[in-house]
mmCIF file of C-alpha atoms and ligand atoms in Angstrom:
data_model
loop_
_atom_site.group_PDB
_atom_site.id
_atom_site.type_symbol
_atom_site.label_atom_id
_atom_site.label_comp_id
_atom_site.label_asym_id
_atom_site.label_seq_id
_atom_site.Cartn_x
_atom_site.Cartn_y
_atom_site.Cartn_z
ATOM 1 C CA MET A 14 116.548 47.628 136.456
ATOM 2 C CA SER A 15 120.002 47.115 137.914
ATOM 3 C CA LEU A 16 123.070 46.434 135.889
ATOM 4 C CA ASP A 17 126.639 45.795 136.929
ATOM 5 C CA ILE A 18 129.073 48.486 135.668
ATOM 6 C CA GLN A 19 131.748 45.785 135.368
ATOM 7 C CA GLU A 20 129.500 43.958 132.930
ATOM 8 C CA ILE A 21 129.226 47.125 130.783
ATOM 9 C CA ASN A 22 133.007 47.532 131.000
ATOM 10 C CA ARG A 23 133.463 43.987 129.788
ATOM 11 C CA VAL A 24 131.141 44.488 126.813
ATOM 12 C CA LEU A 25 132.837 47.759 125.831
ATOM 13 C CA SER A 26 136.249 46.111 125.997
ATOM 14 C CA GLN A 27 135.264 44.257 122.800
ATOM 15 C CA VAL A 28 135.421 47.546 120.910
ATOM 16 C CA ILE A 29 138.818 48.113 119.334
ATOM 17 C CA HIS A 30 140.337 51.417 118.247
ATOM 18 C CA PRO A 31 141.418 50.526 114.681
ATOM 19 C CA GLU A 32 144.442 52.834 114.699
ATOM 20 C CA ASN A 33 146.405 50.889 117.324
ATOM 21 C CA GLY A 34 144.419 47.670 117.744
ATOM 22 C CA GLU A 35 143.823 48.243 121.506
ATOM 23 C CA ASN A 36 140.404 48.050 123.115
ATOM 24 C CA ILE A 37 138.817 51.299 124.265
ATOM 25 C CA ILE A 38 138.685 50.280 127.950
ATOM 26 C CA ALA A 39 142.415 49.490 127.992
ATOM 27 C CA LEU A 40 143.028 52.826 126.275
ATOM 28 C CA GLY A 41 141.148 54.617 129.062
ATOM 29 C CA MET A 42 138.685 56.117 126.592
ATOM 30 C CA VAL A 43 135.518 55.225 128.562
ATOM 31 C CA GLU A 44 134.620 57.348 131.569
ATOM 32 C CA ASN A 45 131.726 57.947 133.905
ATOM 33 C CA ILE A 46 129.676 54.831 133.088
ATOM 34 C CA ARG A 47 126.291 55.011 134.740
ATOM 35 C CA VAL A 48 122.853 53.456 134.475
ATOM 36 C CA GLU A 49 119.872 55.788 134.841
ATOM 37 C CA ASP A 50 116.472 54.073 134.634
ATOM 38 C CA ASN A 51 116.886 51.969 131.507
ATOM 39 C CA ASN A 52 119.530 54.258 129.996
ATOM 40 C CA ILE A 53 123.194 53.317 129.819
ATOM 41 C CA LYS A 54 125.335 56.455 129.667
ATOM 42 C CA PHE A 55 129.052 57.110 129.449
ATOM 43 C CA THR A 56 131.644 59.467 128.056
ATOM 44 C CA LEU A 57 133.967 58.481 125.212
ATOM 45 C CA SER A 58 137.120 60.559 125.370
ATOM 46 C CA PHE A 59 139.367 60.960 122.353
ATOM 47 C CA LYS A 60 142.968 62.091 122.452
ATOM 48 C CA LYS A 61 142.651 64.244 119.413
ATOM 49 C CA ALA A 62 140.069 66.441 117.775
ATOM 50 C CA ARG A 63 138.533 64.892 114.648
ATOM 51 C CA ASP A 64 139.752 61.371 115.396
ATOM 52 C CA PRO A 65 138.962 59.769 111.998
ATOM 53 C CA PHE A 66 137.608 56.674 113.762
ATOM 54 C CA ALA A 67 135.359 58.537 116.225
ATOM 55 C CA SER A 68 132.042 57.836 114.549
ATOM 56 C CA SER A 69 132.770 54.169 113.821
ATOM 57 C CA ILE A 70 133.927 53.599 117.428
ATOM 58 C CA LYS A 71 130.768 55.256 118.736
ATOM 59 C CA LYS A 72 128.632 53.058 116.469
ATOM 60 C CA ALA A 73 130.571 49.969 117.580
ATOM 61 C CA CYS A 74 129.849 50.882 121.232
ATOM 62 C CA GLU A 75 126.152 51.321 120.497
ATOM 63 C CA LEU A 76 125.930 48.000 118.720
ATOM 64 C CA ALA A 77 127.851 46.113 121.423
ATOM 65 C CA ILE A 78 125.594 47.570 124.154
ATOM 66 C CA GLU A 79 122.387 46.967 122.185
ATOM 67 C CA GLN A 80 123.330 43.345 121.637
ATOM 68 C CA ALA A 81 124.420 42.666 125.214
ATOM 69 C CA PHE A 82 121.628 44.608 126.946
ATOM 70 C CA PRO A 83 118.597 44.673 124.642
ATOM 71 C CA ASN A 84 116.378 46.100 127.417
ATOM 72 C CA PHE A 85 118.475 49.237 127.813
ATOM 73 C CA GLN A 86 118.760 52.414 125.741
ATOM 74 C CA ILE A 87 122.123 53.628 124.456
ATOM 75 C CA LYS A 88 121.406 55.785 121.359
ATOM 76 C CA GLY A 89 122.031 59.447 122.143
ATOM 77 C CA ASN A 90 123.545 58.568 125.535
ATOM 78 C CA ILE A 91 127.233 58.596 124.593
ATOM 79 C CA LEU A 92 128.941 61.890 125.219
ATOM 80 C CA GLU A 93 132.056 62.514 123.116
ATOM 81 C CA LEU A 94 134.900 64.458 124.648
ATOM 82 C CA VAL A 95 138.274 65.476 123.259
ATOM 83 C CA LYS A 96 141.189 65.387 125.682
ATOM 84 C CA GLU A 97 143.997 66.702 123.609
ATOM 85 C CA THR A 98 147.512 65.993 124.715
ATOM 86 C CA ALA A 99 149.089 67.414 121.570
ATOM 87 C CA PRO A 100 148.795 71.062 120.470
ATOM 88 C CA LYS A 101 145.505 71.868 118.771
ATOM 89 C CA PRO A 102 145.685 71.370 115.011
ATOM 90 C CA LYS A 103 145.213 74.457 112.894
ATOM 91 C CA ALA A 104 141.698 75.073 111.619
ATOM 92 C CA ALA A 105 140.828 72.690 108.796
ATOM 93 C CA LYS A 106 140.350 74.158 105.356
ATOM 94 C CA PRO A 107 136.645 74.166 104.657
ATOM 95 C CA ASN A 108 135.536 71.545 102.140
ATOM 96 C CA SER A 109 139.057 70.358 101.327
ATOM 97 C CA ASP A 110 138.573 66.973 99.694
ATOM 98 C CA SER A 111 141.350 64.413 99.822
ATOM 99 C CA LEU A 112 139.862 62.737 96.717
ATOM 100 C CA SER A 113 140.011 65.841 94.569
ATOM 101 C CA GLY A 114 143.432 64.943 93.110
ATOM 102 C CA ILE A 115 142.206 61.568 91.770
ATOM 103 C CA LYS A 116 141.504 61.355 88.034
ATOM 104 C CA HIS A 117 139.782 57.977 87.738
ATOM 105 C CA ARG A 118 138.134 55.677 90.296
ATOM 106 C CA ILE A 119 137.659 52.017 89.411
ATOM 107 C CA ALA A 120 135.600 49.488 91.367
ATOM 108 C CA ILE A 121 136.708 45.865 91.034
ATOM 109 C CA ALA A 122 134.078 43.320 91.932
ATOM 110 C CA SER A 123 133.173 39.676 91.562
ATOM 111 C CA GLY A 124 129.881 37.903 91.972
ATOM 112 C CA LYS A 125 131.422 35.434 94.410
ATOM 113 C CA GLY A 126 134.558 34.885 96.473
ATOM 114 C CA GLY A 127 137.622 32.911 95.457
ATOM 115 C CA VAL A 128 137.567 33.748 91.746
ATOM 116 C CA GLY A 129 140.766 35.814 92.004
ATOM 117 C CA LYS A 130 139.356 39.336 92.326
ATOM 118 C CA SER A 131 142.078 40.461 94.767
ATOM 119 C CA THR A 132 144.768 38.745 92.716
ATOM 120 C CA VAL A 133 143.604 40.584 89.588
ATOM 121 C CA THR A 134 143.345 43.897 91.483
ATOM 122 C CA SER A 135 146.858 43.673 92.956
ATOM 123 C CA ASN A 136 148.396 42.733 89.598
ATOM 124 C CA LEU A 137 146.486 45.426 87.729
ATOM 125 C CA ALA A 138 147.570 48.040 90.306
ATOM 126 C CA VAL A 139 151.293 47.210 90.052
ATOM 127 C CA THR A 140 151.053 46.997 86.236
ATOM 128 C CA LEU A 141 149.460 50.456 85.956
ATOM 129 C CA ALA A 142 152.220 51.753 88.280
ATOM 130 C CA LYS A 143 154.887 50.081 86.073
ATOM 131 C CA LEU A 144 153.362 51.850 83.065
ATOM 132 C CA GLY A 145 154.045 55.153 84.837
ATOM 133 C CA TYR A 146 150.605 55.935 86.256
ATOM 134 C CA LYS A 147 150.108 57.129 89.832
ATOM 135 C CA VAL A 148 148.025 54.438 91.478
ATOM 136 C CA GLY A 149 146.173 54.059 94.773
ATOM 137 C CA LEU A 150 144.373 50.968 96.023
ATOM 138 C CA VAL A 151 141.687 50.619 98.698
ATOM 139 C CA ASP A 152 141.201 47.110 100.021
ATOM 140 C CA ALA A 153 137.491 47.371 100.783
ATOM 141 C CA ASP A 154 137.099 43.592 101.154
ATOM 142 C CA ILE A 155 136.209 43.895 104.823
ATOM 143 C CA TYR A 156 135.342 40.225 105.209
ATOM 144 C CA GLY A 157 138.754 39.037 104.032
ATOM 145 C CA PRO A 158 141.220 41.887 103.515
ATOM 146 C CA SER A 159 144.033 40.195 101.602
ATOM 147 C CA MET A 160 145.993 43.144 100.160
ATOM 148 C CA PRO A 161 148.424 43.521 103.103
ATOM 149 C CA LYS A 162 149.540 39.906 102.465
ATOM 150 C CA MET A 163 149.525 40.199 98.658
ATOM 151 C CA PHE A 164 151.779 43.279 98.921
ATOM 152 C CA GLY A 165 153.932 41.810 101.727
ATOM 153 C CA VAL A 166 153.082 44.637 104.144
ATOM 154 C CA GLU A 167 151.130 42.785 106.851
ATOM 155 C CA ASP A 168 153.041 44.527 109.638
ATOM 156 C CA ALA A 169 152.640 48.050 108.278
ATOM 157 C CA LYS A 170 150.949 50.542 110.595
ATOM 158 C CA PRO A 171 149.773 53.607 108.692
ATOM 159 C CA PHE A 172 150.304 56.848 110.616
ATOM 160 C CA MET A 173 148.486 60.161 110.621
ATOM 161 C CA VAL A 174 149.834 63.243 108.894
ATOM 162 C CA GLU A 175 148.621 66.806 108.966
ATOM 163 C CA VAL A 176 147.848 68.226 105.545
ATOM 164 C CA ASP A 177 146.502 71.774 105.315
ATOM 165 C CA GLY A 178 145.293 71.572 108.896
ATOM 166 C CA GLN A 179 143.538 68.223 108.352
ATOM 167 C CA GLU A 180 144.582 64.962 109.985
ATOM 168 C CA LEU A 181 144.845 62.359 107.217
ATOM 169 C CA ILE A 182 145.955 58.736 107.106
ATOM 170 C CA GLU A 183 149.198 58.249 105.171
ATOM 171 C CA PRO A 184 148.803 55.208 102.866
ATOM 172 C CA VAL A 185 151.436 52.462 102.789
ATOM 173 C CA GLU A 186 153.467 52.540 99.565
ATOM 174 C CA LYS A 187 154.793 49.382 97.869
ATOM 175 C CA TYR A 188 155.687 48.610 94.230
ATOM 176 C CA GLY A 189 154.687 52.189 93.373
ATOM 177 C CA VAL A 190 151.126 51.680 94.681
ATOM 178 C CA LYS A 191 149.623 53.653 97.592
ATOM 179 C CA LEU A 192 147.673 51.125 99.612
ATOM 180 C CA LEU A 193 145.133 51.230 102.419
ATOM 181 C CA SER A 194 143.322 48.236 103.838
ATOM 182 C CA VAL A 195 140.975 47.627 106.747
ATOM 183 C CA GLY A 196 143.457 44.823 107.467
ATOM 184 C CA PHE A 197 145.996 47.433 108.671
ATOM 185 C CA PHE A 198 143.669 48.547 111.443
ATOM 186 C CA VAL A 199 141.679 45.504 112.525
ATOM 187 C CA LYS A 200 142.990 42.101 113.482
ATOM 188 C CA LEU A 201 141.263 39.473 111.331
ATOM 189 C CA GLU A 202 139.804 37.827 114.438
ATOM 190 C CA ASP A 203 138.222 41.172 115.403
ATOM 191 C CA ALA A 204 136.655 41.650 111.982
ATOM 192 C CA LEU A 205 133.312 40.431 113.378
ATOM 193 C CA VAL A 206 132.950 43.668 115.322
ATOM 194 C CA TRP A 207 133.047 45.558 112.014
ATOM 195 C CA ARG A 208 129.669 44.910 110.509
ATOM 196 C CA GLY A 209 127.014 46.859 108.677
ATOM 197 C CA PRO A 210 127.240 50.571 109.441
ATOM 198 C CA MET A 211 130.552 50.194 111.271
ATOM 199 C CA ALA A 212 132.167 48.501 108.338
ATOM 200 C CA THR A 213 130.890 51.183 106.006
ATOM 201 C CA ASN A 214 132.133 53.918 108.339
ATOM 202 C CA ALA A 215 135.576 52.368 108.598
ATOM 203 C CA LEU A 216 135.676 52.137 104.812
ATOM 204 C CA ARG A 217 134.633 55.755 104.398
ATOM 205 C CA GLN A 218 137.570 56.740 106.548
ATOM 206 C CA ILE A 219 140.148 54.715 104.654
ATOM 207 C CA ILE A 220 138.901 56.208 101.396
ATOM 208 C CA GLN A 221 138.174 59.778 102.348
ATOM 209 C CA GLN A 222 140.494 60.751 105.192
ATOM 210 C CA VAL A 223 143.619 59.756 103.350
ATOM 211 C CA ASN A 224 146.601 61.640 102.023
ATOM 212 C CA TRP A 225 146.214 60.267 98.463
ATOM 213 C CA GLY A 226 147.698 63.325 96.780
ATOM 214 C CA GLU A 227 147.577 63.279 92.976
ATOM 215 C CA LEU A 228 146.531 59.909 91.478
ATOM 216 C CA ASP A 229 145.695 58.751 87.956
ATOM 217 C CA PHE A 230 143.781 55.726 89.220
ATOM 218 C CA LEU A 231 142.270 54.724 92.550
ATOM 219 C CA LEU A 232 141.171 51.071 92.574
ATOM 220 C CA PHE A 233 138.554 49.783 95.028
ATOM 221 C CA ASP A 234 138.821 46.052 95.729
ATOM 222 C CA LEU A 235 135.212 45.375 96.802
ATOM 223 C CA PRO A 236 134.002 42.427 98.885
ATOM 224 C CA PRO A 237 132.553 39.519 96.879
ATOM 225 C CA GLY A 238 128.846 39.598 96.114
ATOM 226 C CA THR A 239 126.443 42.477 95.662
ATOM 227 C CA GLY A 240 125.721 43.809 99.132
ATOM 228 C CA ASP A 241 125.402 47.025 101.142
ATOM 229 C CA VAL A 242 129.087 47.911 100.970
ATOM 230 C CA HIS A 243 128.909 47.955 97.166
ATOM 231 C CA ILE A 244 125.868 50.163 97.087
ATOM 232 C CA THR A 245 127.173 52.593 99.731
ATOM 233 C CA LEU A 246 130.660 52.886 98.267
ATOM 234 C CA SER A 247 129.395 53.194 94.741
ATOM 235 C CA THR A 248 126.809 55.803 95.692
ATOM 236 C CA GLU A 249 129.136 57.893 97.837
ATOM 237 C CA PHE A 250 132.379 57.613 95.926
ATOM 238 C CA ARG A 251 131.011 57.240 92.389
ATOM 239 C CA PRO A 252 133.540 55.008 90.613
ATOM 240 C CA ASP A 253 133.910 56.077 86.965
ATOM 241 C CA GLY A 254 133.756 52.458 85.918
ATOM 242 C CA ALA A 255 133.688 48.889 87.234
ATOM 243 C CA ILE A 256 135.635 45.760 86.328
ATOM 244 C CA ILE A 257 134.035 42.382 86.971
ATOM 245 C CA VAL A 258 136.266 39.377 87.608
ATOM 246 C CA GLY A 259 134.898 35.892 86.982
ATOM 247 C CA THR A 260 135.884 32.354 86.067
ATOM 248 C CA PRO A 261 134.562 30.519 82.993
ATOM 249 C CA GLN A 262 132.570 28.115 85.146
ATOM 250 C CA GLU A 263 128.895 27.917 84.196
ATOM 251 C CA VAL A 264 127.603 28.281 87.789
ATOM 252 C CA ALA A 265 129.858 31.280 88.445
ATOM 253 C CA LEU A 266 128.542 33.179 85.416
ATOM 254 C CA ALA A 267 125.170 33.850 87.048
ATOM 255 C CA ASP A 268 127.086 35.794 89.728
ATOM 256 C CA VAL A 269 128.977 37.752 87.088
ATOM 257 C CA ILE A 270 125.636 38.762 85.547
ATOM 258 C CA LYS A 271 124.381 39.873 88.997
ATOM 259 C CA GLY A 272 127.481 42.050 89.331
ATOM 260 C CA ILE A 273 126.936 43.604 85.895
ATOM 261 C CA LYS A 274 123.284 44.315 86.698
ATOM 262 C CA MET A 275 124.099 45.862 90.070
ATOM 263 C CA PHE A 276 126.473 48.426 88.550
ATOM 264 C CA THR A 277 124.501 49.201 85.426
ATOM 265 C CA GLY A 278 121.103 49.253 87.174
ATOM 266 C CA GLN A 279 119.192 52.513 87.597
ATOM 267 C CA ASN A 280 120.330 53.007 91.200
ATOM 268 C CA LEU A 281 124.047 53.117 90.458
ATOM 269 C CA ASN A 282 124.321 53.545 86.698
ATOM 270 C CA ILE A 283 128.078 52.930 86.657
ATOM 271 C CA PRO A 284 129.536 51.762 83.325
ATOM 272 C CA ILE A 285 131.301 48.406 83.140
ATOM 273 C CA LEU A 286 134.847 48.862 81.811
ATOM 274 C CA GLY A 287 135.002 45.173 81.062
ATOM 275 C CA ILE A 288 135.248 41.607 82.312
ATOM 276 C CA VAL A 289 138.414 39.739 83.292
ATOM 277 C CA GLU A 290 138.220 35.971 82.893
ATOM 278 C CA ASN A 291 140.509 34.456 85.522
ATOM 279 C CA MET A 292 141.557 30.788 85.722
ATOM 280 C CA ALA A 293 140.730 30.579 82.012
ATOM 281 C CA TRP A 294 142.849 27.452 81.420
ATOM 282 C CA PHE A 295 145.774 25.484 82.825
ATOM 283 C CA THR A 296 148.999 24.696 80.990
ATOM 284 C CA PRO A 297 151.388 22.247 82.695
ATOM 285 C CA ALA A 298 155.059 23.302 82.530
ATOM 286 C CA GLU A 299 156.025 20.001 80.832
ATOM 287 C CA LEU A 300 153.371 20.426 78.080
ATOM 288 C CA PRO A 301 153.638 24.141 77.233
ATOM 289 C CA ASP A 302 151.433 23.851 74.117
ATOM 290 C CA ASN A 303 148.510 22.220 75.896
ATOM 291 C CA ARG A 304 145.629 24.092 77.434
ATOM 292 C CA TYR A 305 143.279 22.345 79.842
ATOM 293 C CA TYR A 306 139.991 24.154 80.375
ATOM 294 C CA ILE A 307 139.438 23.019 83.953
ATOM 295 C CA PHE A 308 136.551 25.415 84.676
ATOM 296 C CA GLY A 309 135.115 25.354 81.147
ATOM 297 C CA LYS A 310 136.070 27.315 78.048
ATOM 298 C CA ASP A 311 135.469 31.009 77.332
ATOM 299 C CA GLY A 312 132.529 31.378 79.746
ATOM 300 C CA CYS A 313 133.265 35.062 80.490
ATOM 301 C CA LYS A 314 134.303 35.710 76.888
ATOM 302 C CA LYS A 315 130.902 34.576 75.628
ATOM 303 C CA LEU A 316 129.169 36.516 78.370
ATOM 304 C CA ALA A 317 131.062 39.680 77.403
ATOM 305 C CA GLU A 318 129.916 39.184 73.786
ATOM 306 C CA LYS A 319 126.321 38.623 74.872
ATOM 307 C CA TYR A 320 126.241 41.816 76.978
ATOM 308 C CA ASP A 321 128.342 43.742 74.462
ATOM 309 C CA LEU A 322 131.073 44.435 77.035
ATOM 310 C CA PRO A 323 134.837 44.452 76.496
ATOM 311 C CA LEU A 324 136.688 41.283 77.534
ATOM 312 C CA LEU A 325 139.720 42.909 79.172
ATOM 313 C CA GLY A 326 141.734 39.697 79.321
ATOM 314 C CA GLN A 327 141.956 35.983 80.075
ATOM 315 C CA ILE A 328 144.382 34.890 82.795
ATOM 316 C CA PRO A 329 145.445 31.243 82.947
ATOM 317 C CA ILE A 330 145.960 29.257 86.136
ATOM 318 C CA VAL A 331 149.663 29.603 86.861
ATOM 319 C CA GLN A 332 151.392 28.408 90.001
ATOM 320 C CA SER A 333 153.435 31.584 90.345
ATOM 321 C CA VAL A 334 150.237 33.682 90.482
ATOM 322 C CA CYS A 335 149.197 31.846 93.618
ATOM 323 C CA GLU A 336 152.738 31.884 95.062
ATOM 324 C CA GLY A 337 153.123 35.594 94.283
ATOM 325 C CA GLY A 338 149.942 36.305 96.271
ATOM 326 C CA ASP A 339 151.208 34.300 99.221
ATOM 327 C CA ASN A 340 154.729 35.762 99.098
ATOM 328 C CA GLY A 341 153.703 39.392 98.872
ATOM 329 C CA GLU A 342 154.971 39.992 95.329
ATOM 330 C CA PRO A 343 152.294 40.106 92.584
ATOM 331 C CA SER A 344 153.447 37.701 89.882
ATOM 332 C CA SER A 345 153.127 40.268 87.078
ATOM 333 C CA LEU A 346 156.367 41.666 88.561
ATOM 334 C CA THR A 347 158.240 38.393 88.064
ATOM 335 C CA ASN A 348 156.488 36.170 85.481
ATOM 336 C CA THR A 349 156.729 37.304 81.836
ATOM 337 C CA LEU A 350 153.534 35.580 80.649
ATOM 338 C CA ILE A 351 151.464 37.072 83.493
ATOM 339 C CA ALA A 352 153.131 40.474 83.023
ATOM 340 C CA GLU A 353 152.044 40.429 79.337
ATOM 341 C CA LYS A 354 148.480 39.474 80.241
ATOM 342 C CA PHE A 355 148.176 42.298 82.761
ATOM 343 C CA ASN A 356 149.842 44.778 80.411
ATOM 344 C CA GLU A 357 147.051 44.038 77.931
ATOM 345 C CA ILE A 358 144.385 44.478 80.610
ATOM 346 C CA ALA A 359 145.920 47.746 81.850
ATOM 347 C CA GLN A 360 146.165 49.147 78.302
ATOM 348 C CA LYS A 361 142.519 48.264 77.648
ATOM 349 C CA VAL A 362 141.434 49.953 80.889
ATOM 350 C CA VAL A 363 143.294 53.115 79.868
ATOM 351 C CA GLN A 364 141.678 52.891 76.396
ATOM 352 C CA GLU A 365 138.199 52.524 77.895
ATOM 353 C CA PHE A 366 138.756 55.708 79.920
ATOM 354 C CA SER A 367 139.929 57.574 76.868
ATOM 355 C CA LYS A 368 136.595 56.605 75.209
ATOM 356 C CA PHE A 369 134.706 58.159 78.149
ATOM 357 C CA SER A 370 136.533 61.439 77.826
ATOM 358 C CA ASN A 371 136.050 61.670 74.042
HETATM 359 P P1 ADP B 422 139.023 36.589 95.650
HETATM 360 O O1 ADP B 422 139.610 37.953 95.907
HETATM 361 O O2 ADP B 422 138.104 36.566 94.474
HETATM 362 O O3 ADP B 422 138.403 35.971 96.864
HETATM 363 P P2 ADP B 422 141.777 35.688 95.491
HETATM 364 O O4 ADP B 422 142.399 36.717 94.617
HETATM 365 O O5 ADP B 422 142.041 35.781 96.956
HETATM 366 O O6 ADP B 422 140.219 35.603 95.229
HETATM 367 O O7 ADP B 422 142.232 34.270 94.907
HETATM 368 C C1 ADP B 422 141.839 33.052 95.529
HETATM 369 C C2 ADP B 422 143.015 32.065 95.464
HETATM 370 O O8 ADP B 422 143.251 31.683 94.106
HETATM 371 C C3 ADP B 422 144.309 32.660 95.982
HETATM 372 O O9 ADP B 422 145.015 31.666 96.651
HETATM 373 C C4 ADP B 422 145.046 33.058 94.707
HETATM 374 O O10 ADP B 422 146.453 33.059 94.854
HETATM 375 C C5 ADP B 422 144.586 31.970 93.727
HETATM 376 N N1 ADP B 422 144.567 32.430 92.331
HETATM 377 C C6 ADP B 422 143.847 33.456 91.827
HETATM 378 N N2 ADP B 422 144.038 33.562 90.498
HETATM 379 C C7 ADP B 422 144.918 32.588 90.143
HETATM 380 C C8 ADP B 422 145.540 32.169 88.899
HETATM 381 N N3 ADP B 422 145.263 32.787 87.756
HETATM 382 N N4 ADP B 422 146.404 31.133 88.939
HETATM 383 C C9 ADP B 422 146.685 30.496 90.101
HETATM 384 N N5 ADP B 422 146.133 30.818 91.286
HETATM 385 C C10 ADP B 422 145.265 31.855 91.325
#
């Protein structure tokens, strides 16, 4: 079978190195492409030893080739090579774990998208930081990473640091929260390349190979739904507890229940810290005593009672919450009512953890 090398080059140019957003062909990382029988072979050269994105780039290459040339073999045919330009890093400490300084890990999930999961996560993170806790946040919502925008750091480019002989990603710090998001490494339009195993690999790297240091809380903002990413992250990184965000709407509650069952099921067995009911009511500025229950009343509250779970809080629909998300400043930093609501939620989360340790 004959195959044009240019064609292979073109397919591989869809693979992006997440650290600088350039494709691997433009970066000169692909060498010695050849076709032997029905095998496609080439060498992937990395500038540094232990490039944290090496395995996800290799997987992305395999997937791109498999999709473009289904009649050819690629698995096992990519040779990895390190062409160091910088001095060799010192030997890594065996088994040093960048997560070892983290006291509590919290997964934040929602049965479906658009209920305000990221809004709640960003506000909870800055509130815990305001209360004096050391907080980290992983934006694991690979299908719509919104944290860079919600924290006003869309242009941030995290860099690598060497800690005890290990190359780690330095998180971006804003409002006292250490933040990492897939959005820092992948342009939204390239997000399609990051699917399945690649997405999970990229996530592993922005959780594990990170200079988190000492943290009281690390929050994981999970993608909506109950898919592979949830299972993998929850199995590998064992959150100590999960928070489910929902709206009071009847049809949305079924998704909240799915979320509860996923975490508490036998496979994961992760306790639910509680439910946050978002968009609980609307109060117009000119009628401050009126509450309009646009999505229904107390849906999550009743659900929490039924499943004997704590209701961590009810957040009304407030214009500044939406504006804060768009302007990169979570509204709990500027709006007194929202600040109070998130203070309550944060205090309850801390209380729930103190129950675990008693
Ligand atoms: P999810 O992460 O569940 O997909 P987002 O946090 O991105 O949802 O929220 C979806 C939209 O709803 C965003 O535009 C956000 O600003 C807005 N929003 C979320 N919660 C509220 C609220 N309590 N009041 C007003 N707007 C809100």
